[in-house]
PDB file of C-alpha atoms in Angstrom:
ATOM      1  CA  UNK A1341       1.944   7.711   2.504  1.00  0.00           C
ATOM      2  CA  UNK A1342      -1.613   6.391   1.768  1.00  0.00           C
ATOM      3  CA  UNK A1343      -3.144   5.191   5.156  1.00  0.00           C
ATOM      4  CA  UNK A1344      -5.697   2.923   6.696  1.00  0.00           C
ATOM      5  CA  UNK A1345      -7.177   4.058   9.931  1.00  0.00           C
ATOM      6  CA  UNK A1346      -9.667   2.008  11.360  1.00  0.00           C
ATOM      7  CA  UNK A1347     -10.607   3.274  14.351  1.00  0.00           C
ATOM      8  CA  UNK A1348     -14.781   3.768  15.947  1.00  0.00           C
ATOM      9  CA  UNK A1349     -13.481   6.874  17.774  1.00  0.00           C
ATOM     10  CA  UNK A1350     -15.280   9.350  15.736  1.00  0.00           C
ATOM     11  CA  UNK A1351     -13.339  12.420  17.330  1.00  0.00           C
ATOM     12  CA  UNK A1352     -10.140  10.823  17.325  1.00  0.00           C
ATOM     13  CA  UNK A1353     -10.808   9.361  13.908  1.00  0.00           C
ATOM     14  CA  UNK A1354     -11.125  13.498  12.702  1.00  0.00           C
ATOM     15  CA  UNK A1355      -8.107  14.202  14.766  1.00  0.00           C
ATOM     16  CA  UNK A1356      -5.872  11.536  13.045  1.00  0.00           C
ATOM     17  CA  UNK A1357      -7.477  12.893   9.477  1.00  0.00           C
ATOM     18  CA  UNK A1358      -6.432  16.398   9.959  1.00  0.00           C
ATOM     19  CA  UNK A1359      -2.876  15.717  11.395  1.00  0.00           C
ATOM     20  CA  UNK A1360      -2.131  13.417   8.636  1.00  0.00           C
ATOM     21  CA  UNK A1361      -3.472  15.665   5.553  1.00  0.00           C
ATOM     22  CA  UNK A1362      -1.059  18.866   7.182  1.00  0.00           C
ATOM     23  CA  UNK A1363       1.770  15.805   7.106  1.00  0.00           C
ATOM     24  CA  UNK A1364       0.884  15.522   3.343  1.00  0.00           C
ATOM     25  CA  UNK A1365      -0.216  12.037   3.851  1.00  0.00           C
ATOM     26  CA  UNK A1366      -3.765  10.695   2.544  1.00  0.00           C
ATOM     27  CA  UNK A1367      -6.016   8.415   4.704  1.00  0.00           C
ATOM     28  CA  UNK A1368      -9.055   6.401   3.961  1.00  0.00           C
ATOM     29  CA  UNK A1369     -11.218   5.546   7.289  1.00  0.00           C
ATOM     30  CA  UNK A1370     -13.497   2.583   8.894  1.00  0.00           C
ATOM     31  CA  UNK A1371     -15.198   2.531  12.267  1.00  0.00           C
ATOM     32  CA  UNK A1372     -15.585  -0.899  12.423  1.00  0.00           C
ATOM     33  CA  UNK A1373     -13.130  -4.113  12.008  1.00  0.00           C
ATOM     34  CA  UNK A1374     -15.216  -5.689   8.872  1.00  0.00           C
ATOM     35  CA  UNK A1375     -15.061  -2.863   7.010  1.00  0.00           C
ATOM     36  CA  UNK A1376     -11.436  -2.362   7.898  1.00  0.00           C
ATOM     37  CA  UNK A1377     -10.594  -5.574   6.539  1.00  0.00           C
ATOM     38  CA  UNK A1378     -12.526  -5.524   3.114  1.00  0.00           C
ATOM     39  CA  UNK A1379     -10.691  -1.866   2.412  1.00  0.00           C
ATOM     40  CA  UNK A1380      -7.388  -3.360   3.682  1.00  0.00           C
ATOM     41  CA  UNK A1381      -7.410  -6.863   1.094  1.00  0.00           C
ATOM     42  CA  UNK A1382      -8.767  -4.466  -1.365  1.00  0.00           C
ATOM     43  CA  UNK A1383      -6.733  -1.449  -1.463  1.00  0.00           C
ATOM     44  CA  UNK A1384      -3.148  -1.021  -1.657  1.00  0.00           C
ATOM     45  CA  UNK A1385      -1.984   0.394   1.454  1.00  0.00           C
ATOM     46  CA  UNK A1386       1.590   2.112   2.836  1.00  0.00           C
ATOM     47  CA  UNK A1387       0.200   1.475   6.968  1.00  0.00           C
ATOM     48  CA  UNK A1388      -2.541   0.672   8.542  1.00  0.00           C
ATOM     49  CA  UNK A1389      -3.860   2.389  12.063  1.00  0.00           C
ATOM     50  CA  UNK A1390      -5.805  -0.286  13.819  1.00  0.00           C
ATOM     51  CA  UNK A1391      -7.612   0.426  16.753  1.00  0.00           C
ATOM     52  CA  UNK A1392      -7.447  -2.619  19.235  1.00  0.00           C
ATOM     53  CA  UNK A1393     -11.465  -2.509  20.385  1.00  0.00           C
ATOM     54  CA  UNK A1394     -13.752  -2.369  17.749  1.00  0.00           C
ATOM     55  CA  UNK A1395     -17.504  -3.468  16.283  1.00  0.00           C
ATOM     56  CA  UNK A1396     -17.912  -6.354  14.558  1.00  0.00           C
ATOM     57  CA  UNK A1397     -14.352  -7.311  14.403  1.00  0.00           C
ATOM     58  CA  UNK A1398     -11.919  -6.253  17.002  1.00  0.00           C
ATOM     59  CA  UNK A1399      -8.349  -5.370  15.948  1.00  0.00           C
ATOM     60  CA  UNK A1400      -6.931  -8.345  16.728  1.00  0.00           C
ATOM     61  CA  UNK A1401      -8.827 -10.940  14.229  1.00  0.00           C
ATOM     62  CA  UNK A1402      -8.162  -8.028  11.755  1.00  0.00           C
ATOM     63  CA  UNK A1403      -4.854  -8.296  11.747  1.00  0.00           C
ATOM     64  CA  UNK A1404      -4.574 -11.409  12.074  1.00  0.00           C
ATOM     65  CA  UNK A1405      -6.626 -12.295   9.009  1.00  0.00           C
ATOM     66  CA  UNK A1406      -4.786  -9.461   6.792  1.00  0.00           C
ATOM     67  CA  UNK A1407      -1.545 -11.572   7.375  1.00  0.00           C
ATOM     68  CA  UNK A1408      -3.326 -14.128   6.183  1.00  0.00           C
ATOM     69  CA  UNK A1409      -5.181 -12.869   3.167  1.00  0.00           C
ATOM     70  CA  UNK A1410      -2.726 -10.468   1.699  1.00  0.00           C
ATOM     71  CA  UNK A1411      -0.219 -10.891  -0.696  1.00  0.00           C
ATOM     72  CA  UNK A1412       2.105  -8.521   0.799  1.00  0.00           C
ATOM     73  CA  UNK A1413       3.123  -7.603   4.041  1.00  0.00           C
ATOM     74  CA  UNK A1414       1.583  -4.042   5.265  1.00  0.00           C
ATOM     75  CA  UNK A1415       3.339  -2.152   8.387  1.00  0.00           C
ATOM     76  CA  UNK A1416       0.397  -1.910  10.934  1.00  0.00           C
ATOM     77  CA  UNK A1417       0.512   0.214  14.018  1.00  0.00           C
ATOM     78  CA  UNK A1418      -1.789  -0.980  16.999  1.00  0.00           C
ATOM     79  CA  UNK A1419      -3.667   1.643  18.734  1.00  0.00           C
ATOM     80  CA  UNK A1420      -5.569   1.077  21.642  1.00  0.00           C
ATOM     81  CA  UNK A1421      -5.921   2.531  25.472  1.00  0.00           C
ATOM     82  CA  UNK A1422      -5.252  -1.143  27.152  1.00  0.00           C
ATOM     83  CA  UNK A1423      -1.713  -1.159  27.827  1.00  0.00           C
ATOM     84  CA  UNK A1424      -0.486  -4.306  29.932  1.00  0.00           C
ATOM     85  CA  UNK A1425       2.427  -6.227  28.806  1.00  0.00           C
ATOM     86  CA  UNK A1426      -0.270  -8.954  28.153  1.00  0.00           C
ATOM     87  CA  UNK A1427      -2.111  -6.930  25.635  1.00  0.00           C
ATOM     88  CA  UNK A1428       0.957  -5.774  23.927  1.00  0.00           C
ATOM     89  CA  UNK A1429       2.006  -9.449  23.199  1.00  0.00           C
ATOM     90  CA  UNK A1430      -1.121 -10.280  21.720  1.00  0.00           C
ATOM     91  CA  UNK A1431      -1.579  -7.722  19.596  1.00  0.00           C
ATOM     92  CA  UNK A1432       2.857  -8.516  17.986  1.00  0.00           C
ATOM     93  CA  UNK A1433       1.283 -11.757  17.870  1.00  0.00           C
ATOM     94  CA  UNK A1434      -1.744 -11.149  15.916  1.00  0.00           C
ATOM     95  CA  UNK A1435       1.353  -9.792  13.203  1.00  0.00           C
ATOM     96  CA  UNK A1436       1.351  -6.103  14.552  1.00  0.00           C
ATOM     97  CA  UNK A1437       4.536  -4.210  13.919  1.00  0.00           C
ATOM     98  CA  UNK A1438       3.915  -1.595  16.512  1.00  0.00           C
ATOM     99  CA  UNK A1439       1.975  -0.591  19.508  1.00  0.00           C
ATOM    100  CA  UNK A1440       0.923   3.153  20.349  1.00  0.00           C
ATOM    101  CA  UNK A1441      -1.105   3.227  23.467  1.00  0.00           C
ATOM    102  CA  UNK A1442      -3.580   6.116  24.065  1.00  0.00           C
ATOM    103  CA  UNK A1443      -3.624   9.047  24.761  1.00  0.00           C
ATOM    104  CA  UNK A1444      -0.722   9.542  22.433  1.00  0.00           C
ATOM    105  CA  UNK A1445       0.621  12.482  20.965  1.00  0.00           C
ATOM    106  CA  UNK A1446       0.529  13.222  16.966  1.00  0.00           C
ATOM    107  CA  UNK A1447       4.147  14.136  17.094  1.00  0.00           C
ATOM    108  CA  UNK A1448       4.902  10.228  18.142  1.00  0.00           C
ATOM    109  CA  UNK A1449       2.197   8.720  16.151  1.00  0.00           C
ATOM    110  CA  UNK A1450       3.908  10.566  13.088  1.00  0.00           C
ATOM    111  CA  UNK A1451       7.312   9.541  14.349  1.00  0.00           C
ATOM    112  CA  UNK A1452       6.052   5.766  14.328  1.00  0.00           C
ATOM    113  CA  UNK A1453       4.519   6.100  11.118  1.00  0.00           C
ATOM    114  CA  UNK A1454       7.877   7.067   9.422  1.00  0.00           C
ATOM    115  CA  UNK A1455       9.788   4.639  11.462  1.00  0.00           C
ATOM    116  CA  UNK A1456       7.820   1.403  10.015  1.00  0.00           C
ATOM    117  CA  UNK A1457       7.747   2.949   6.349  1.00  0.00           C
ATOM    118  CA  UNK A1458      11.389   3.020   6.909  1.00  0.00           C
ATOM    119  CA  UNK A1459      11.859  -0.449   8.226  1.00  0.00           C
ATOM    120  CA  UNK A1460       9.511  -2.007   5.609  1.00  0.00           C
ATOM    121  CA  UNK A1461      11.362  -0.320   2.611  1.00  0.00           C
ATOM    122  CA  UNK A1462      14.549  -1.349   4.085  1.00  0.00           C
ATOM    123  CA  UNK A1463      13.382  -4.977   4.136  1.00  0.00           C
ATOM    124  CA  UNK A1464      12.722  -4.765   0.856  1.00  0.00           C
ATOM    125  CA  UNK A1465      15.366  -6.177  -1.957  1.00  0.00           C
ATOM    126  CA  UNK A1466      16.296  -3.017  -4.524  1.00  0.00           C
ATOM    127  CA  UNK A1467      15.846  -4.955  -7.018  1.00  0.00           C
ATOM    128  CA  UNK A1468      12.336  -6.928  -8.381  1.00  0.00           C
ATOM    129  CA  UNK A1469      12.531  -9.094 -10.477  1.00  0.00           C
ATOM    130  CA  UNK A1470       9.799 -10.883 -12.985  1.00  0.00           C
ATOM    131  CA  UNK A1471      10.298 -13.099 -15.511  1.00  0.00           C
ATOM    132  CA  UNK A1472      12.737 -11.145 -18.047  1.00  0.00           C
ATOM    133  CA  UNK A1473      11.443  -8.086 -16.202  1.00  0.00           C
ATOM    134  CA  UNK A1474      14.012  -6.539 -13.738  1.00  0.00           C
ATOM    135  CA  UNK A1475      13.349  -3.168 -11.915  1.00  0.00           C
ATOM    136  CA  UNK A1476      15.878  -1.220  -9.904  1.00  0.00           C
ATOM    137  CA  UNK A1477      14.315   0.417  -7.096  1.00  0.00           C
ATOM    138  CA  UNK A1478      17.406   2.452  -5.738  1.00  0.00           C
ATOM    139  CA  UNK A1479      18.487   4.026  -9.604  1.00  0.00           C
ATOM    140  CA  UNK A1480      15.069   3.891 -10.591  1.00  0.00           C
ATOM    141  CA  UNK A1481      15.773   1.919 -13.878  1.00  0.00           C
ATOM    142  CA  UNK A1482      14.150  -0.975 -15.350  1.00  0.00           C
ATOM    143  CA  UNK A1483      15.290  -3.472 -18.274  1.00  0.00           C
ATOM    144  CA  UNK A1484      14.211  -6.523 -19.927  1.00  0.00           C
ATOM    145  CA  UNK A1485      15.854  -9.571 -21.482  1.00  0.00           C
ATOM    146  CA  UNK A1486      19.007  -7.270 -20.282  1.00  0.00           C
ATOM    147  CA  UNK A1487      17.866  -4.229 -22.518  1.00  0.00           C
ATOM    148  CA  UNK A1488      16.956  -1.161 -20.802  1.00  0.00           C
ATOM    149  CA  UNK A1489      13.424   0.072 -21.033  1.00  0.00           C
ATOM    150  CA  UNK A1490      12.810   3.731 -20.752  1.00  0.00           C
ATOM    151  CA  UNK A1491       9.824   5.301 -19.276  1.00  0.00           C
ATOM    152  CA  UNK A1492       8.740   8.448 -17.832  1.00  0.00           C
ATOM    153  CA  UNK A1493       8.283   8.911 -14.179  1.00  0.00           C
ATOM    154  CA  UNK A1494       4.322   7.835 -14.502  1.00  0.00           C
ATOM    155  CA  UNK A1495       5.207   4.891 -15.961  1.00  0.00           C
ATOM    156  CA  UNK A1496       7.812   3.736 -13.811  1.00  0.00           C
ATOM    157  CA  UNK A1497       5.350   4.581 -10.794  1.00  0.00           C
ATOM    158  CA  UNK A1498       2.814   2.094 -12.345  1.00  0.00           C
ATOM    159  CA  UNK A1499       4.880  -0.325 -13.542  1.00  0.00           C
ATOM    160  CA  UNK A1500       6.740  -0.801  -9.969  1.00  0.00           C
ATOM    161  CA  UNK A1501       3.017  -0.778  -8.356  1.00  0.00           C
ATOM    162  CA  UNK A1502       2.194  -4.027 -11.147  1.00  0.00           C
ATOM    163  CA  UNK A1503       5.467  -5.247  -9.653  1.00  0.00           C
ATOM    164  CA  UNK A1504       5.262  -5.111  -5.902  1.00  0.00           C
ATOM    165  CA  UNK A1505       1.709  -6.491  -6.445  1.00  0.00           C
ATOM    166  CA  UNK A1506       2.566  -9.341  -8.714  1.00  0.00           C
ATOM    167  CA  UNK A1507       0.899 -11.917  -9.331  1.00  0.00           C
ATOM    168  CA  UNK A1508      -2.152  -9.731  -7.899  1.00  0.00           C
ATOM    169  CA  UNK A1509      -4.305  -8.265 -10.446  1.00  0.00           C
ATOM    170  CA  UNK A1510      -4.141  -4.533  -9.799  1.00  0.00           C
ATOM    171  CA  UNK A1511      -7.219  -2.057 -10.581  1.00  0.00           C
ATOM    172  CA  UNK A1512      -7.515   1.603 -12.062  1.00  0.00           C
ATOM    173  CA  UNK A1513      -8.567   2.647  -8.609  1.00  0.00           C
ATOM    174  CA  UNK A1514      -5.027   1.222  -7.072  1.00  0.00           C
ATOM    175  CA  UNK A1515      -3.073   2.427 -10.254  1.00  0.00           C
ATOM    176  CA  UNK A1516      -5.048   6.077  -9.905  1.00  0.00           C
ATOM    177  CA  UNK A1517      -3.889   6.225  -5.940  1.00  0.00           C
ATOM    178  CA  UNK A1518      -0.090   5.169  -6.899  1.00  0.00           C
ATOM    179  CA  UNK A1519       0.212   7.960  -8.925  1.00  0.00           C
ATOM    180  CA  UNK A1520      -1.773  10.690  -7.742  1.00  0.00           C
ATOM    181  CA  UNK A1521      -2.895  10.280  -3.760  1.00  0.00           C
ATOM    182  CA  UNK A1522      -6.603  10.331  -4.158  1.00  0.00           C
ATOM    183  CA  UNK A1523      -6.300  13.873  -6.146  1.00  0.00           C
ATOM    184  CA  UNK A1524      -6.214  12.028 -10.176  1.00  0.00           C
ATOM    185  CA  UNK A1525      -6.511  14.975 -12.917  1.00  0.00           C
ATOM    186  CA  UNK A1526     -10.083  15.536 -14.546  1.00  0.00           C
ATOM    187  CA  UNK A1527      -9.082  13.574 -18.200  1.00  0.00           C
ATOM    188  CA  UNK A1528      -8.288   9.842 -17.933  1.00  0.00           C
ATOM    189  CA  UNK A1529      -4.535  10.367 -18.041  1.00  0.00           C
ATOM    190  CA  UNK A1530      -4.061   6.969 -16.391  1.00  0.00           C
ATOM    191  CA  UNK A1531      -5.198   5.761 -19.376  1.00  0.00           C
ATOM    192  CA  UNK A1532      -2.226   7.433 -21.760  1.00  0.00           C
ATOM    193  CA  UNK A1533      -0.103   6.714 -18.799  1.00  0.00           C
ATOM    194  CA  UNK A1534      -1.162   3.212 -19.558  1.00  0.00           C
ATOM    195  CA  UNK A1535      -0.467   3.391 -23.124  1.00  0.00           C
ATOM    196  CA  UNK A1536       2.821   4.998 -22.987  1.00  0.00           C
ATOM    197  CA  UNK A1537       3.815   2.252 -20.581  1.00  0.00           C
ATOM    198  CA  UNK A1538       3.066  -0.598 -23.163  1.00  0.00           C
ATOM    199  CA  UNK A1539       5.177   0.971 -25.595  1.00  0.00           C
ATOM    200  CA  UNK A1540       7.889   1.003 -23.738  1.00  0.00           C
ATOM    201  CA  UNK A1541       7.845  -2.260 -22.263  1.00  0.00           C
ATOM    202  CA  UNK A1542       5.843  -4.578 -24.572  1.00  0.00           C
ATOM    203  CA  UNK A1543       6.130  -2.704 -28.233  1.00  0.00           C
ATOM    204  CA  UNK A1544       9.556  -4.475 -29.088  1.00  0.00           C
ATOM    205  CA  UNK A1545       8.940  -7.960 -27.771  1.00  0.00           C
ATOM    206  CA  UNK A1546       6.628 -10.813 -29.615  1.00  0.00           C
ATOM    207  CA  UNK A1547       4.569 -10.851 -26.082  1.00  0.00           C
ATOM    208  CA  UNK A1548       3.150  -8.445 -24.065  1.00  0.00           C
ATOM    209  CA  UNK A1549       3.807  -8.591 -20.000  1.00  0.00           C
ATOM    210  CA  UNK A1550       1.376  -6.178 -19.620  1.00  0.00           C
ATOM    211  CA  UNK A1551      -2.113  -7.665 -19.368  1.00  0.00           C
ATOM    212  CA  UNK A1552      -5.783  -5.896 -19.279  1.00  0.00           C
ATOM    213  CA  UNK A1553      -8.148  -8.052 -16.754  1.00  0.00           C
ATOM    214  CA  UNK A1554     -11.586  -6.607 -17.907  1.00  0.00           C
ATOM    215  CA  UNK A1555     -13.588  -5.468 -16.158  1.00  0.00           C
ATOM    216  CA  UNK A1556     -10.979  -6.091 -13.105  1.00  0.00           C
ATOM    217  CA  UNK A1557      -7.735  -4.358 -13.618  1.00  0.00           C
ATOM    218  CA  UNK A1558      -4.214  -5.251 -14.636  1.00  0.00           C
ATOM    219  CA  UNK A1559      -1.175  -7.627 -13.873  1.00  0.00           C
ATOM    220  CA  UNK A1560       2.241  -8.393 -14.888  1.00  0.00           C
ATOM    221  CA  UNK A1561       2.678 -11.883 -16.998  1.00  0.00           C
ATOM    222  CA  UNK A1562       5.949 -13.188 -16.010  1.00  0.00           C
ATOM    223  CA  UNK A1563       6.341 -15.596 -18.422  1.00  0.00           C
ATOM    224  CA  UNK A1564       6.086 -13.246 -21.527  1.00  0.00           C
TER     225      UNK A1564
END
């Protein structure tokens, strides 16, 4: 997974980095609730960590803003030390999926983390569809106007990322993280990723679905 932690804690900030890198996830970090916010609406994200008490924003109005502002619903765990009934409650009904209070151990933060990727998945339909665009999730296939559209695993990876995000315009950096967890290859292979992609899905029809935003990114037309 590709994780927010937003947390001031500088120690427990390192602690969370190294446990999750030997758990082959990837993590990008704020130490303050502004910051955590911008990279949240910005950044495509599998979970958030949010820390309960923090600068400038505390945990709460984060969350409760990133329900607001985002087009699609990310699994956040709550971490904080205050843990009364009370503060539990407000922080489900900020739009918090979970609640770890501190001190925890990684083993259960881990166990959490794998728990709400599960739910969220499971909440999702197999099957997206867009316009004459439908993707399978579970057998991983994908057809339009009923034909079936054959990619390579890259492709499919960005083309379901374009999908999930839809009508969102998605950027390189997004596209770059879907595919290769923060470690992309020294050439611009997203690039022929990109091109291979467009032959595939756009090459036989009249209109492409497929749609460069300069300067900004990409998106899926749903009407093509």
């Amino acid at each position: 997974m590709h994780i927010l932690v937003v947390e001031d804690h500088a120690p427990l900030a390192r602690n969370l980095a190294d446990g999750l890198e030997q758990h082959g996830h990837s993590a990008d970090f704020a130490a303050d609730g502004a910051l955590g916010l911008q990279l949240a609406l910005a950044n495509h994200y599998d979970l958030i960590l949010l820390d309960l008490t923090l600068p400038r924003i505390d945990g709460l109005e984060v969350c409760r803003r990133l329900r607001a502002g985002h087009s699609r619903h990310v699994p956040v765990l709550m971490l904080t030390a205050r843990g009364t009934l009370h503060d539990k409650l407000a922080g489900f009904e900020s739009g918090a999926d979970d609640y770890l209070v501190k001190p925890f151990a990684l083993e259960e933060l881990l166990a959490r983390c794998n728990a709400l990727a599960r739910r969220h998945t499971l909440h999702q339909h197999h099957v997206v569809t867009i316009g004459a665009l439908s993707i399978d999730r579970q057998a991983q296939s994908v057809t339009r106007d009923g034909q079936p559209v054959r990619l390579n695993p890259a492709g499919y990876q960005i083309l379901l990322a374009l999908a999930e995000a839809h009508p969102r315009i998605v950027t390189r950096s997004e596209l770059t993280q879907a595919l290769w967890r923060g470690e992309p290859p020294d050439s611009d292979a997203l690039r022929s990723h990109l091109y291979q992609l467009r032959q595939g899905l756009d090459k036989p029809y009249a209109q492409p679905m497929l749609v460069t935003v300069h300067g900004v990114g990409f998106r899926l037309e749903a009407g093509a």
